[in-house]
Backbone as CSV, one residue per row, in Angstrom:
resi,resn,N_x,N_y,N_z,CA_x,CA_y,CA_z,C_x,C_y,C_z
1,UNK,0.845,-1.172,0.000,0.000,0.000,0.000,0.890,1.234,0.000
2,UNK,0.432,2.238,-1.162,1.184,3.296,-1.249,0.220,4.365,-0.568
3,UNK,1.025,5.607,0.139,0.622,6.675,0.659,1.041,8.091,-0.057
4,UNK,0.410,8.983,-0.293,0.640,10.342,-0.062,0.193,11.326,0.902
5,UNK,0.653,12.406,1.149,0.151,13.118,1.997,0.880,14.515,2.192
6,UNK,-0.420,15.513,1.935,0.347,16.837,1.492,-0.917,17.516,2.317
7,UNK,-0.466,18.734,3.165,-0.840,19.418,3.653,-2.001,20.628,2.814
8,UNK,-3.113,21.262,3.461,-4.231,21.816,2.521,-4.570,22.443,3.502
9,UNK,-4.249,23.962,3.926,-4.803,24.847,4.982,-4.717,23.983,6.672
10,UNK,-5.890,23.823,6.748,-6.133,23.419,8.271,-6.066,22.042,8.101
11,UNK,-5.931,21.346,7.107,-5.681,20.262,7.475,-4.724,19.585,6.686
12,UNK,-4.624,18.081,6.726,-4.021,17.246,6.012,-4.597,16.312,5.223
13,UNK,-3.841,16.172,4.014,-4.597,15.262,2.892,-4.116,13.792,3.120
14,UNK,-4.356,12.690,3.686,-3.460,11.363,3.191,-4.407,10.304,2.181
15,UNK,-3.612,10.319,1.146,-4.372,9.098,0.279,-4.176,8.044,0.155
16,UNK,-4.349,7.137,0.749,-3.741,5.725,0.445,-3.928,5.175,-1.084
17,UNK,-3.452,4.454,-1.733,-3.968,3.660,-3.080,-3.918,2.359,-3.144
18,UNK,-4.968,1.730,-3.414,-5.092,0.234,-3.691,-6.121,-0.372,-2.931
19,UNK,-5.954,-1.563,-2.048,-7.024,-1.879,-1.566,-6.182,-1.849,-0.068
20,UNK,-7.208,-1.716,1.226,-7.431,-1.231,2.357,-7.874,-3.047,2.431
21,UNK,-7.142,-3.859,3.061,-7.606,-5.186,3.472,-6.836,-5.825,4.414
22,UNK,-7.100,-6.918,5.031,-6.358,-7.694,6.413,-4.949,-7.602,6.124
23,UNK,-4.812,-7.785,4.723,-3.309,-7.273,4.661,-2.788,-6.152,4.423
24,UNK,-3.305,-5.372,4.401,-2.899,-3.992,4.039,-3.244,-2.887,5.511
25,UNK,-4.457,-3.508,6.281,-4.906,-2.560,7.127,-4.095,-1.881,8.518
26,UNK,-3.355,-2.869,8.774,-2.306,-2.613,10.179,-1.363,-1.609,9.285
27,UNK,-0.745,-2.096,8.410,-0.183,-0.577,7.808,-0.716,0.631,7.473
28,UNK,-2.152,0.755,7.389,-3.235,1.711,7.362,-3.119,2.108,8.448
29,UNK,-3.657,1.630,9.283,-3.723,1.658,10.598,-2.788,3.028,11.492
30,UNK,-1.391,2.137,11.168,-0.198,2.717,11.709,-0.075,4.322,11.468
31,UNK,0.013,4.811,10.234,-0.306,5.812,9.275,-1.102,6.817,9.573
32,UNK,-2.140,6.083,9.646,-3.502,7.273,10.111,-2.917,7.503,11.152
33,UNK,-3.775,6.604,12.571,-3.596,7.230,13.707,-2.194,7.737,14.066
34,UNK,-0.904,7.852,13.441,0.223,8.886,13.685,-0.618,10.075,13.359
35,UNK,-0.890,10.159,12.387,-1.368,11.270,11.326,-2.361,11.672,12.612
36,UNK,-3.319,11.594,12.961,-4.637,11.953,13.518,-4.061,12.172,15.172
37,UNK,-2.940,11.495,15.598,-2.135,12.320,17.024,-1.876,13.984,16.344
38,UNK,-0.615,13.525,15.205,0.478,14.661,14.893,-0.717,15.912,14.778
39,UNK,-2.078,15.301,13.786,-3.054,16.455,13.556,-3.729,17.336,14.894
40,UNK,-3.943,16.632,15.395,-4.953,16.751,16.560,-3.850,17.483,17.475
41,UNK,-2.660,16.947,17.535,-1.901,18.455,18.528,-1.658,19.766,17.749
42,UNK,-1.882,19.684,16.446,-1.580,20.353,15.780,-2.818,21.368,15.327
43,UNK,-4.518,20.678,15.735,-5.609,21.962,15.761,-5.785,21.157,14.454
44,UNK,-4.993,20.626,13.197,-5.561,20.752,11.975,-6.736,19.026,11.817
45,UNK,-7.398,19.230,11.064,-8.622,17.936,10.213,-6.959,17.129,9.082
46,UNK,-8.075,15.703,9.344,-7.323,15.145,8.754,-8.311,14.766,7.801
47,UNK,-7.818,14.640,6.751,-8.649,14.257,5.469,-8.287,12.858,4.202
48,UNK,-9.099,11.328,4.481,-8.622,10.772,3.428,-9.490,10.622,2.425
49,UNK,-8.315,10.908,1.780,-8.603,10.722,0.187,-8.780,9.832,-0.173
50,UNK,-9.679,9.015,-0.503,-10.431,7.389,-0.755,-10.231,7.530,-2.318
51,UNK,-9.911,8.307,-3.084,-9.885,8.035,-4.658,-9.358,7.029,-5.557
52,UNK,-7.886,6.780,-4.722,-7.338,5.492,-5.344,-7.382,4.414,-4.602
53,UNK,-8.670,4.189,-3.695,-8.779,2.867,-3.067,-9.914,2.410,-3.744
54,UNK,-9.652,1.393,-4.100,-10.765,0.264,-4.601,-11.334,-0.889,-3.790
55,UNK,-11.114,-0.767,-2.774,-11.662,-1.666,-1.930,-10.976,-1.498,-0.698
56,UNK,-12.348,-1.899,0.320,-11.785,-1.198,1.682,-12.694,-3.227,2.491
57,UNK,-11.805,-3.451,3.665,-12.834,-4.714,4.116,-12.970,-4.209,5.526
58,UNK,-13.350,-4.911,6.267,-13.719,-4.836,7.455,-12.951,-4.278,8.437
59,UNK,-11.983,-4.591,8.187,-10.491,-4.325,8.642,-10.152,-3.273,8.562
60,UNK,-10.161,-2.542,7.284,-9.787,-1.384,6.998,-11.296,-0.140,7.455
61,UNK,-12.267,-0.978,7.690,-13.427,0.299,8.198,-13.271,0.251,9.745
62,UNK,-12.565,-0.765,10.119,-12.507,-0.586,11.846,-11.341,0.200,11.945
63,UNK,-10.016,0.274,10.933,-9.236,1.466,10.959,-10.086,2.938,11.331
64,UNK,-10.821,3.491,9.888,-10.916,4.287,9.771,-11.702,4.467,10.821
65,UNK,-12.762,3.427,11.768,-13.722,3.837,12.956,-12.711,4.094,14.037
66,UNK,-11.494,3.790,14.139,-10.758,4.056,15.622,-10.119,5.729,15.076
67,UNK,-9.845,5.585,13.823,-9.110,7.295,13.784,-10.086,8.030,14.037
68,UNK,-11.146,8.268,13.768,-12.249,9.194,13.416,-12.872,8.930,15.456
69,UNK,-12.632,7.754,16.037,-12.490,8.092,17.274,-11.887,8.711,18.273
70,UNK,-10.127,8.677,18.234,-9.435,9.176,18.518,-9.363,10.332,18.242
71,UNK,-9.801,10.587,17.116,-9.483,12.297,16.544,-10.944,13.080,17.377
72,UNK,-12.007,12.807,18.097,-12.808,13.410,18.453,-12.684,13.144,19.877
73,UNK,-11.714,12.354,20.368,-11.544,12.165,21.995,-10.289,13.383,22.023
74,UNK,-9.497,13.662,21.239,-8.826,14.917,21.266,-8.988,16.582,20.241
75,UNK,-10.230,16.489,20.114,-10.756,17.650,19.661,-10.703,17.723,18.107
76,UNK,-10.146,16.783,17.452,-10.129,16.928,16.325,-11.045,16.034,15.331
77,UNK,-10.750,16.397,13.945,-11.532,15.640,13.163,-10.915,14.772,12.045
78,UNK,-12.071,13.487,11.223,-11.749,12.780,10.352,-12.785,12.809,9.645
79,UNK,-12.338,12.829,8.127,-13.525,12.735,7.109,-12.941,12.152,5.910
80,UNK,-13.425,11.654,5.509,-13.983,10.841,4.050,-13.931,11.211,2.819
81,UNK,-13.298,11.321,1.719,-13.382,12.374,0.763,-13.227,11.269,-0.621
82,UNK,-14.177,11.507,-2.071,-14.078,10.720,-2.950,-13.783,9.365,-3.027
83,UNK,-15.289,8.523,-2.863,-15.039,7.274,-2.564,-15.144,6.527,-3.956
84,UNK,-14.651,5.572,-4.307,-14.680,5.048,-5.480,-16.256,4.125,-5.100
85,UNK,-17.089,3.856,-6.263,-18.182,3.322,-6.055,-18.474,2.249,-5.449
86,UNK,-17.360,1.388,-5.139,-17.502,0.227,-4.765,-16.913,0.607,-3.345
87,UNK,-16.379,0.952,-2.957,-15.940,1.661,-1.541,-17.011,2.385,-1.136
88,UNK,-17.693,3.495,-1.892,-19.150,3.739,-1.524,-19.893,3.396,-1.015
89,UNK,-20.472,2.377,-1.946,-21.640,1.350,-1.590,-20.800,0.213,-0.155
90,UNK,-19.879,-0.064,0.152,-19.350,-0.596,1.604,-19.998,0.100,2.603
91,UNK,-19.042,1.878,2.623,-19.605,2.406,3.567,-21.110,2.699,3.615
92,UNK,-22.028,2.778,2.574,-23.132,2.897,2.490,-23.940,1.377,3.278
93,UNK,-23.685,0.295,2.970,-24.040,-0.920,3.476,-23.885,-1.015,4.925
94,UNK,-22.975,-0.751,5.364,-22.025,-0.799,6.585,-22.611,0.356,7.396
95,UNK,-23.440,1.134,6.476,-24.102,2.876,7.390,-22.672,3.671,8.124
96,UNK,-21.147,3.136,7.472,-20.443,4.294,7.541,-20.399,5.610,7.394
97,UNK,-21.293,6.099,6.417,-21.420,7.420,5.979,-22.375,7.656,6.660
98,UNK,-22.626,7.470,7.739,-24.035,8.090,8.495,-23.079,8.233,10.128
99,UNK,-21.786,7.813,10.157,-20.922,7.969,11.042,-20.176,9.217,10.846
100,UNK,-19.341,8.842,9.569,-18.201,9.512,9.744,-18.711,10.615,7.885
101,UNK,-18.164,11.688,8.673,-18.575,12.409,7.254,-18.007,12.008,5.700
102,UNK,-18.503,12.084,4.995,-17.698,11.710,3.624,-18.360,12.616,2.733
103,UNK,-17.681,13.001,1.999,-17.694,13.812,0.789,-17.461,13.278,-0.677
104,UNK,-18.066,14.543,-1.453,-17.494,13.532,-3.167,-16.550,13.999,-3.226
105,UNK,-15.627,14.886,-2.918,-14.471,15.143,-3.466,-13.075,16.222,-2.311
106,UNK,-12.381,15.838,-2.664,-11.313,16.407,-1.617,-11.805,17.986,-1.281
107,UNK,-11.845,18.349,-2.282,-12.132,19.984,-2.314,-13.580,20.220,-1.515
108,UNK,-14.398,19.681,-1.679,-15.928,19.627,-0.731,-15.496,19.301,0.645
109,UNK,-14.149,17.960,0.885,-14.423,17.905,2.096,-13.169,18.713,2.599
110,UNK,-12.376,19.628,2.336,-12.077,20.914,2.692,-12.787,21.820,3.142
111,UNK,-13.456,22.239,2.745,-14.407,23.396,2.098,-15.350,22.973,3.777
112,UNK,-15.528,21.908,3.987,-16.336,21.390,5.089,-15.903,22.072,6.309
């Protein structure tokens, strides 16, 4: 699993690419919640970019449910940004998006 991650005003962008799965998720894992400490002392939102993930499993939505926890037990936030359709319809099934905010696109969930 490849990462980027580039800073955008108040917050931070990280995108993972590929698929988010039992094998991929502890390295997810690791990643974020650094990211969502470093953010959260830092005041700024952390923001992933779901665009180049094509598949996310169980594994990888209990990631994203502990960052988006942690980041609101220390004042900060996590959101969701451009989900590929099939990552969509997960969190849609799963009633993720009725948790954690998600957006269609990086720039919307900036703008948030």
């Amino acid at each position: 699993m490849e990462f980027t991650e580039r800073p955008a005003g108040k917050a931070v962008v990280l995108a993972p690419a590929g698929r988010i799965d039992i094998a991929t998720s502890e390295q997810f894992r690791e990643r974020v919640l650094a990211l969502v400490d470093t953010c959260g002392k830092a005041g700024q939102a952390v923001v992933l970019d779901f665009s180049a993930v094509d598949y996310i499993s169980s594994a990888g939505l209990r990631v994203v449910m502990l960052a988006a926890k942690q980041a609101r037990a220390s004042g900060g936030t996590v959101v969701v940004a451009a989900l590929q359709p099939v990552v969509l319809e997960i969190f849609q099934i799963s009633r993720f998006d009725k948790v954690i905010p998600c957006h269609p696109g990086v720039a919307e969930a900036l703008a948030a």
